[in-house]
N, CA, C and O atoms as CSV, one atom per row, in Angstrom:
chain,resi,resn,atom,element,x,y,z
A,1,MET,N,N,145.899,113.038,34.357
A,1,MET,CA,C,146.520,114.000,35.229
A,1,MET,C,C,146.576,113.408,36.639
A,1,MET,O,O,145.637,112.751,37.090
A,2,THR,N,N,147.671,113.649,37.309
A,2,THR,CA,C,147.817,113.180,38.690
A,2,THR,C,C,147.182,114.197,39.644
A,2,THR,O,O,146.848,115.312,39.243
A,3,ILE,N,N,147.023,113.806,40.893
A,3,ILE,CA,C,146.475,114.728,41.890
A,3,ILE,C,C,147.393,115.938,42.046
A,3,ILE,O,O,146.922,117.072,42.141
A,4,ARG,N,N,148.672,115.700,42.071
A,4,ARG,CA,C,149.636,116.806,42.200
A,4,ARG,C,C,149.500,117.780,41.029
A,4,ARG,O,O,149.504,118.996,41.224
A,5,GLU,N,N,149.380,117.248,39.825
A,5,GLU,CA,C,149.204,118.106,38.646
A,5,GLU,C,C,147.882,118.871,38.730
A,5,GLU,O,O,147.811,120.044,38.363
A,6,PHE,N,N,146.841,118.198,39.215
A,6,PHE,CA,C,145.530,118.837,39.331
A,6,PHE,C,C,145.596,120.108,40.175
A,6,PHE,O,O,145.050,121.141,39.786
A,7,TYR,N,N,146.254,120.037,41.314
A,7,TYR,CA,C,146.296,121.194,42.208
A,7,TYR,C,C,147.130,122.351,41.646
A,7,TYR,O,O,147.069,123.461,42.173
A,8,ASN,N,N,147.899,122.109,40.595
A,8,ASN,CA,C,148.633,123.174,39.906
A,8,ASN,C,C,147.931,123.630,38.628
A,8,ASN,O,O,148.408,124.535,37.942
A,9,TYR,N,N,146.815,123.012,38.316
A,9,TYR,CA,C,146.035,123.265,37.109
A,9,TYR,C,C,145.324,124.617,37.232
A,9,TYR,O,O,144.671,124.885,38.240
A,10,SER,N,N,145.448,125.464,36.212
A,10,SER,CA,C,144.882,126.816,36.289
A,10,SER,C,C,143.363,126.801,36.460
A,10,SER,O,O,142.814,127.655,37.156
A,11,ALA,N,N,142.681,125.844,35.837
A,11,ALA,CA,C,141.220,125.769,35.982
A,11,ALA,C,C,140.835,125.469,37.429
A,11,ALA,O,O,139.836,125.991,37.924
A,12,TRP,N,N,141.627,124.623,38.120
A,12,TRP,CA,C,141.357,124.358,39.535
A,12,TRP,C,C,141.569,125.627,40.363
A,12,TRP,O,O,140.760,125.945,41.235
A,13,LYS,N,N,142.638,126.338,40.093
A,13,LYS,CA,C,142.929,127.551,40.864
A,13,LYS,C,C,141.804,128.575,40.711
A,13,LYS,O,O,141.455,129.267,41.667
A,14,LYS,N,N,141.238,128.666,39.505
A,14,LYS,CA,C,140.111,129.576,39.277
A,14,LYS,C,C,138.870,129.092,40.023
A,14,LYS,O,O,138.158,129.889,40.634
A,15,GLN,N,N,138.616,127.795,39.971
A,15,GLN,CA,C,137.450,127.230,40.653
A,15,GLN,C,C,137.580,127.397,42.166
A,15,GLN,O,O,136.608,127.726,42.845
A,16,ARG,N,N,138.772,127.173,42.683
A,16,ARG,CA,C,139.041,127.327,44.114
A,16,ARG,C,C,138.786,128.773,44.542
A,16,ARG,O,O,138.138,129.022,45.559
A,17,LYS,N,N,139.296,129.715,43.763
A,17,LYS,CA,C,139.107,131.136,44.072
A,17,LYS,C,C,137.624,131.495,44.044
A,17,LYS,O,O,137.133,132.212,44.916
A,18,PHE,N,N,136.910,130.985,43.028
A,18,PHE,CA,C,135.479,131.255,42.925
A,18,PHE,C,C,134.735,130.719,44.144
A,18,PHE,O,O,133.873,131.404,44.696
A,19,LYS,N,N,135.062,129.498,44.565
A,19,LYS,CA,C,134.390,128.898,45.725
A,19,LYS,C,C,134.673,129.702,46.988
A,19,LYS,O,O,133.772,129.920,47.798
A,20,MET,N,N,135.910,130.143,47.164
A,20,MET,CA,C,136.256,130.945,48.336
A,20,MET,C,C,135.476,132.266,48.330
A,20,MET,O,O,134.982,132.697,49.372
A,21,GLN,N,N,135.365,132.902,47.169
A,21,GLN,CA,C,134.603,134.146,47.078
A,21,GLN,C,C,133.121,133.885,47.334
A,21,GLN,O,O,132.456,134.653,48.030
A,22,GLN,N,N,132.616,132.804,46.767
A,22,GLN,CA,C,131.217,132.437,46.961
A,22,GLN,C,C,130.914,132.199,48.445
A,22,GLN,O,O,129.855,132.582,48.943
A,23,GLY,N,N,131.852,131.566,49.133
A,23,GLY,CA,C,131.685,131.280,50.552
A,23,GLY,C,C,132.122,132.413,51.458
A,23,GLY,O,O,132.105,132.283,52.682
A,24,LYS,N,N,132.517,133.536,50.848
A,24,LYS,CA,C,132.956,134.728,51.588
A,24,LYS,C,C,134.102,134.432,52.554
A,24,LYS,O,O,134.210,135.039,53.620
A,25,TYR,N,N,134.955,133.484,52.158
A,25,TYR,CA,C,136.139,133.116,52.946
A,25,TYR,C,C,135.764,132.715,54.379
A,25,TYR,O,O,136.523,132.939,55.321
A,26,LYS,N,N,134.579,132.121,54.517
A,26,LYS,CA,C,134.076,131.698,55.825
A,26,LYS,C,C,134.044,130.175,55.872
A,26,LYS,O,O,133.552,129.531,54.946
A,27,CYS,N,N,134.566,129.606,56.945
A,27,CYS,CA,C,134.569,128.157,57.109
A,27,CYS,C,C,133.128,127.659,57.201
A,27,CYS,O,O,132.344,128.145,58.016
A,28,ALA,N,N,132.794,126.694,56.364
A,28,ALA,CA,C,131.444,126.134,56.341
A,28,ALA,C,C,131.132,125.340,57.603
A,28,ALA,O,O,129.968,125.051,57.879
A,29,ARG,N,N,132.151,124.986,58.365
A,29,ARG,CA,C,131.945,124.150,59.551
A,29,ARG,C,C,131.903,124.948,60.845
A,29,ARG,O,O,131.025,124.721,61.677
A,30,CYS,N,N,132.836,125.880,61.033
A,30,CYS,CA,C,132.910,126.591,62.322
A,30,CYS,C,C,132.686,128.092,62.195
A,30,CYS,O,O,132.549,128.783,63.204
A,31,GLY,N,N,132.647,128.602,60.968
A,31,GLY,CA,C,132.438,130.028,60.764
A,31,GLY,C,C,133.709,130.861,60.806
A,31,GLY,O,O,133.661,132.077,60.621
A,32,GLY,N,N,134.852,130.211,61.050
A,32,GLY,CA,C,136.128,130.915,61.087
A,32,GLY,C,C,136.592,131.312,59.693
A,32,GLY,O,O,135.859,131.156,58.717
A,33,LEU,N,N,137.800,131.821,59.608
A,33,LEU,CA,C,138.381,132.243,58.340
A,33,LEU,C,C,138.793,131.021,57.522
A,33,LEU,O,O,139.651,130.247,57.946
A,34,ALA,N,N,138.186,130.852,56.362
A,34,ALA,CA,C,138.513,129.728,55.481
A,34,ALA,C,C,139.808,130.011,54.737
A,34,ALA,O,O,140.019,131.115,54.235
A,35,VAL,N,N,140.664,129.013,54.670
A,35,VAL,CA,C,141.917,129.125,53.920
A,35,VAL,C,C,142.084,127.976,52.935
A,35,VAL,O,O,142.985,128.003,52.097
A,36,ASP,N,N,141.224,126.970,53.031
A,36,ASP,CA,C,141.302,125.802,52.155
A,36,ASP,C,C,139.947,125.534,51.526
A,36,ASP,O,O,138.909,125.903,52.074
A,37,VAL,N,N,139.969,124.885,50.365
A,37,VAL,CA,C,138.752,124.370,49.751
A,37,VAL,C,C,138.872,122.856,49.789
A,37,VAL,O,O,139.796,122.274,49.219
A,38,HIS,N,N,137.928,122.235,50.464
A,38,HIS,CA,C,137.947,120.793,50.715
A,38,HIS,C,C,137.042,120.070,49.722
A,38,HIS,O,O,135.924,120.512,49.458
A,39,HIS,N,N,137.530,118.955,49.173
A,39,HIS,CA,C,136.701,118.073,48.358
A,39,HIS,C,C,135.963,117.130,49.297
A,39,HIS,O,O,136.594,116.355,50.016
A,40,LYS,N,N,134.639,117.187,49.300
A,40,LYS,CA,C,133.840,116.312,50.163
A,40,LYS,C,C,134.051,114.852,49.782
A,40,LYS,O,O,134.210,113.995,50.652
A,41,ILE,N,N,134.051,114.570,48.483
A,41,ILE,CA,C,134.449,113.247,47.990
A,41,ILE,C,C,135.944,113.350,47.738
A,41,ILE,O,O,136.381,114.105,46.869
A,42,THR,N,N,136.718,112.603,48.487
A,42,THR,CA,C,138.175,112.683,48.421
A,42,THR,C,C,138.683,112.414,47.012
A,42,THR,O,O,138.251,111.467,46.355
A,43,LEU,N,N,139.599,113.250,46.559
A,43,LEU,CA,C,140.222,113.025,45.255
A,43,LEU,C,C,141.162,111.834,45.323
A,43,LEU,O,O,141.926,111.672,46.274
A,44,THR,N,N,141.086,111.015,44.301
A,44,THR,CA,C,141.987,109.876,44.152
A,44,THR,C,C,142.521,109.899,42.727
A,44,THR,O,O,142.032,110.645,41.879
A,45,GLU,N,N,143.519,109.081,42.480
A,45,GLU,CA,C,144.055,109.001,41.115
A,45,GLU,C,C,142.981,108.519,40.144
A,45,GLU,O,O,143.044,108.838,38.956
A,46,SER,N,N,141.999,107.759,40.623
A,46,SER,CA,C,140.968,107.228,39.731
A,46,SER,C,C,139.829,108.219,39.466
A,46,SER,O,O,139.092,108.043,38.496
A,47,ASN,N,N,139.661,109.261,40.301
A,47,ASN,CA,C,138.563,110.199,40.041
A,47,ASN,C,C,139.019,111.643,39.792
A,47,ASN,O,O,138.187,112.511,39.528
A,48,VAL,N,N,140.299,111.904,39.870
A,48,VAL,CA,C,140.790,113.276,39.721
A,48,VAL,C,C,140.456,113.862,38.347
A,48,VAL,O,O,140.313,115.078,38.217
A,49,ASN,N,N,140.331,113.026,37.335
A,49,ASN,CA,C,140.015,113.506,35.990
A,49,ASN,C,C,138.517,113.586,35.722
A,49,ASN,O,O,138.102,113.954,34.623
A,50,ASP,N,N,137.708,113.244,36.713
A,50,ASP,CA,C,136.255,113.336,36.602
A,50,ASP,C,C,135.828,114.696,37.150
A,50,ASP,O,O,135.836,114.908,38.362
A,51,SER,N,N,135.461,115.601,36.274
A,51,SER,CA,C,135.123,116.960,36.713
A,51,SER,C,C,133.892,116.998,37.610
A,51,SER,O,O,133.697,117.965,38.346
A,52,ASN,N,N,133.054,115.956,37.562
A,52,ASN,CA,C,131.908,115.889,38.473
A,52,ASN,C,C,132.361,115.728,39.920
A,52,ASN,O,O,131.608,116.026,40.847
A,53,VAL,N,N,133.575,115.264,40.110
A,53,VAL,CA,C,134.147,115.124,41.448
A,53,VAL,C,C,135.127,116.261,41.720
A,53,VAL,O,O,135.019,116.948,42.736
A,54,SER,N,N,136.071,116.456,40.821
A,54,SER,CA,C,137.174,117.385,41.091
A,54,SER,C,C,136.802,118.863,40.989
A,54,SER,O,O,137.385,119.691,41.689
A,55,MET,N,N,135.853,119.203,40.139
A,55,MET,CA,C,135.541,120.619,39.899
A,55,MET,C,C,134.114,121.010,40.279
A,55,MET,O,O,133.752,122.183,40.176
A,56,ASN,N,N,133.316,120.073,40.707
A,56,ASN,CA,C,131.915,120.315,41.026
A,56,ASN,C,C,131.789,121.178,42.282
A,56,ASN,O,O,132.260,120.788,43.351
A,57,LEU,N,N,131.169,122.323,42.162
A,57,LEU,CA,C,131.025,123.235,43.301
A,57,LEU,C,C,130.276,122.593,44.464
A,57,LEU,O,O,130.523,122.932,45.622
A,58,ASP,N,N,129.366,121.671,44.167
A,58,ASP,CA,C,128.628,120.987,45.238
A,58,ASP,C,C,129.512,120.022,46.017
A,58,ASP,O,O,129.160,119.614,47.124
A,59,ASN,N,N,130.653,119.656,45.449
A,59,ASN,CA,C,131.589,118.755,46.131
A,59,ASN,C,C,132.690,119.532,46.856
A,59,ASN,O,O,133.604,118.933,47.422
A,60,LEU,N,N,132.604,120.837,46.840
A,60,LEU,CA,C,133.637,121.671,47.456
A,60,LEU,C,C,133.062,122.442,48.635
A,60,LEU,O,O,131.910,122.876,48.602
A,61,GLU,N,N,133.870,122.609,49.672
A,61,GLU,CA,C,133.465,123.461,50.784
A,61,GLU,C,C,134.666,124.236,51.295
A,61,GLU,O,O,135.787,123.729,51.344
A,62,CYS,N,N,134.403,125.469,51.671
A,62,CYS,CA,C,135.434,126.326,52.254
A,62,CYS,C,C,135.613,125.933,53.709
A,62,CYS,O,O,134.638,125.802,54.449
A,63,VAL,N,N,136.857,125.745,54.117
A,63,VAL,CA,C,137.138,125.349,55.498
A,63,VAL,C,C,138.379,126.063,56.019
A,63,VAL,O,O,139.275,126.435,55.261
A,64,CYS,N,N,138.402,126.243,57.336
A,64,CYS,CA,C,139.597,126.787,57.978
A,64,CYS,C,C,140.635,125.668,58.077
A,64,CYS,O,O,140.312,124.501,57.856
A,65,ARG,N,N,141.843,126.011,58.400
A,65,ARG,CA,C,142.917,125.020,58.486
A,65,ARG,C,C,142.608,123.952,59.537
A,65,ARG,O,O,142.829,122.764,59.301
A,66,ASN,N,N,142.099,124.373,60.692
A,66,ASN,CA,C,141.806,123.435,61.768
A,66,ASN,C,C,140.740,122.415,61.349
A,66,ASN,O,O,140.920,121.215,61.553
A,67,CYS,N,N,139.648,122.881,60.772
A,67,CYS,CA,C,138.583,121.964,60.342
A,67,CYS,C,C,139.063,121.061,59.211
A,67,CYS,O,O,138.702,119.886,59.161
A,68,HIS,N,N,139.873,121.599,58.306
A,68,HIS,CA,C,140.396,120.780,57.212
A,68,HIS,C,C,141.314,119.690,57.750
A,68,HIS,O,O,141.249,118.543,57.307
A,69,ASN,N,N,142.157,120.043,58.694
A,69,ASN,CA,C,143.049,119.043,59.289
A,69,ASN,C,C,142.270,117.976,60.041
A,69,ASN,O,O,142.623,116.798,59.981
A,70,LYS,N,N,141.217,118.368,60.746
A,70,LYS,CA,C,140.383,117.382,61.445
A,70,LYS,C,C,139.790,116.388,60.459
A,70,LYS,O,O,139.730,115.189,60.732
A,71,GLU,N,N,139.354,116.895,59.313
A,71,GLU,CA,C,138.728,116.036,58.303
A,71,GLU,C,C,139.746,115.144,57.609
A,71,GLU,O,O,139.523,113.941,57.473
A,72,THR,N,N,140.842,115.711,57.176
A,72,THR,CA,C,141.777,114.951,56.345
A,72,THR,C,C,142.762,114.110,57.136
A,72,THR,O,O,143.332,113.160,56.599
A,73,HIS,N,N,142.972,114.440,58.398
A,73,HIS,CA,C,143.956,113.699,59.187
A,73,HIS,C,C,143.345,112.925,60.343
A,73,HIS,O,O,144.061,112.375,61.180
A,74,SER,N,N,142.020,112.883,60.386
A,74,SER,CA,C,141.380,112.162,61.488
A,74,SER,C,C,141.423,110.663,61.220
A,74,SER,O,O,141.506,110.216,60.076
A,75,THR,N,N,141.366,109.915,62.287
A,75,THR,CA,C,141.300,108.464,62.175
A,75,THR,C,C,139.832,108.088,62.138
A,75,THR,O,O,139.100,108.301,63.106
A,76,LYS,N,N,139.411,107.535,61.029
A,76,LYS,CA,C,138.020,107.147,60.893
A,76,LYS,C,C,137.887,105.658,61.184
A,76,LYS,O,O,138.711,104.848,60.759
A,77,ILE,N,N,136.843,105.321,61.908
A,77,ILE,CA,C,136.596,103.918,62.225
A,77,ILE,C,C,136.139,103.219,60.953
A,77,ILE,O,O,135.136,103.596,60.349
A,78,LYS,N,N,136.881,102.206,60.559
A,78,LYS,CA,C,136.578,101.494,59.327
A,78,LYS,C,C,135.935,100.140,59.592
A,78,LYS,O,O,135.459,99.479,58.670
A,79,TYR,N,N,135.925,99.732,60.858
A,79,TYR,CA,C,135.370,98.431,61.200
A,79,TYR,C,C,134.372,98.568,62.331
A,79,TYR,O,O,134.444,99.491,63.142
A,80,THR,N,N,133.452,97.642,62.366
A,80,THR,CA,C,132.496,97.525,63.458
A,80,THR,C,C,132.367,96.034,63.752
A,80,THR,O,O,133.109,95.230,63.188
A,81,PHE,N,N,131.465,95.667,64.598
A,81,PHE,CA,C,131.288,94.261,64.946
A,81,PHE,C,C,129.876,93.821,64.608
A,81,PHE,O,O,128.918,94.571,64.797
A,82,ASN,N,N,129.752,92.583,64.100
A,82,ASN,CA,C,128.418,92.050,63.852
A,82,ASN,C,C,127.849,91.485,65.149
A,82,ASN,O,O,128.482,91.588,66.200
A,83,GLU,N,N,126.665,90.893,65.084
A,83,GLU,CA,C,125.998,90.403,66.292
A,83,GLU,C,C,126.751,89.269,66.984
A,83,GLU,O,O,126.498,88.980,68.154
A,84,ASP,N,N,127.679,88.622,66.267
A,84,ASP,CA,C,128.485,87.547,66.859
A,84,ASP,C,C,129.815,88.062,67.404
A,84,ASP,O,O,130.628,87.281,67.898
A,85,GLY,N,N,130.039,89.375,67.317
A,85,GLY,CA,C,131.277,89.947,67.817
A,85,GLY,C,C,132.435,89.864,66.845
A,85,GLY,O,O,133.581,90.120,67.213
A,86,VAL,N,N,132.140,89.508,65.605
A,86,VAL,CA,C,133.175,89.392,64.580
A,86,VAL,C,C,133.360,90.764,63.931
A,86,VAL,O,O,132.381,91.397,63.536
A,87,PRO,N,N,134.619,91.233,63.817
A,87,PRO,CA,C,134.828,92.533,63.173
A,87,PRO,C,C,134.468,92.478,61.692
A,87,PRO,O,O,134.822,91.535,60.985
A,88,ILE,N,N,133.761,93.502,61.243
A,88,ILE,CA,C,133.394,93.612,59.834
A,88,ILE,C,C,133.696,95.026,59.364
A,88,ILE,O,O,133.667,95.976,60.146
A,89,GLU,N,N,133.985,95.149,58.077
A,89,GLU,CA,C,134.278,96.463,57.509
A,89,GLU,C,C,132.989,97.256,57.384
A,89,GLU,O,O,131.951,96.714,57.003
A,90,LYS,N,N,133.061,98.552,57.709
A,90,LYS,CA,C,131.885,99.432,57.593
A,90,LYS,C,C,131.609,99.723,56.153
A,90,LYS,O,O,130.662,100.445,55.839
């Protein structure tokens, strides 16, 4: 199953609804109104079929749109420098 297919999957929709109800529609980060369920471990084509990642309640958090956008659209630093000043991947 592709990621796109996953998000249309009825079992996901039920799990998403359950997580939102469990979290009382409250953003786990700022306390605002949650509208999204975020996968802490990002879904990829290689792990979308692994229910330990895609459906695991411990890997899901309720978030508001603003917090979700900060997480999913932020620029994360992928490199740092070693003691010689050479860039290395984090």
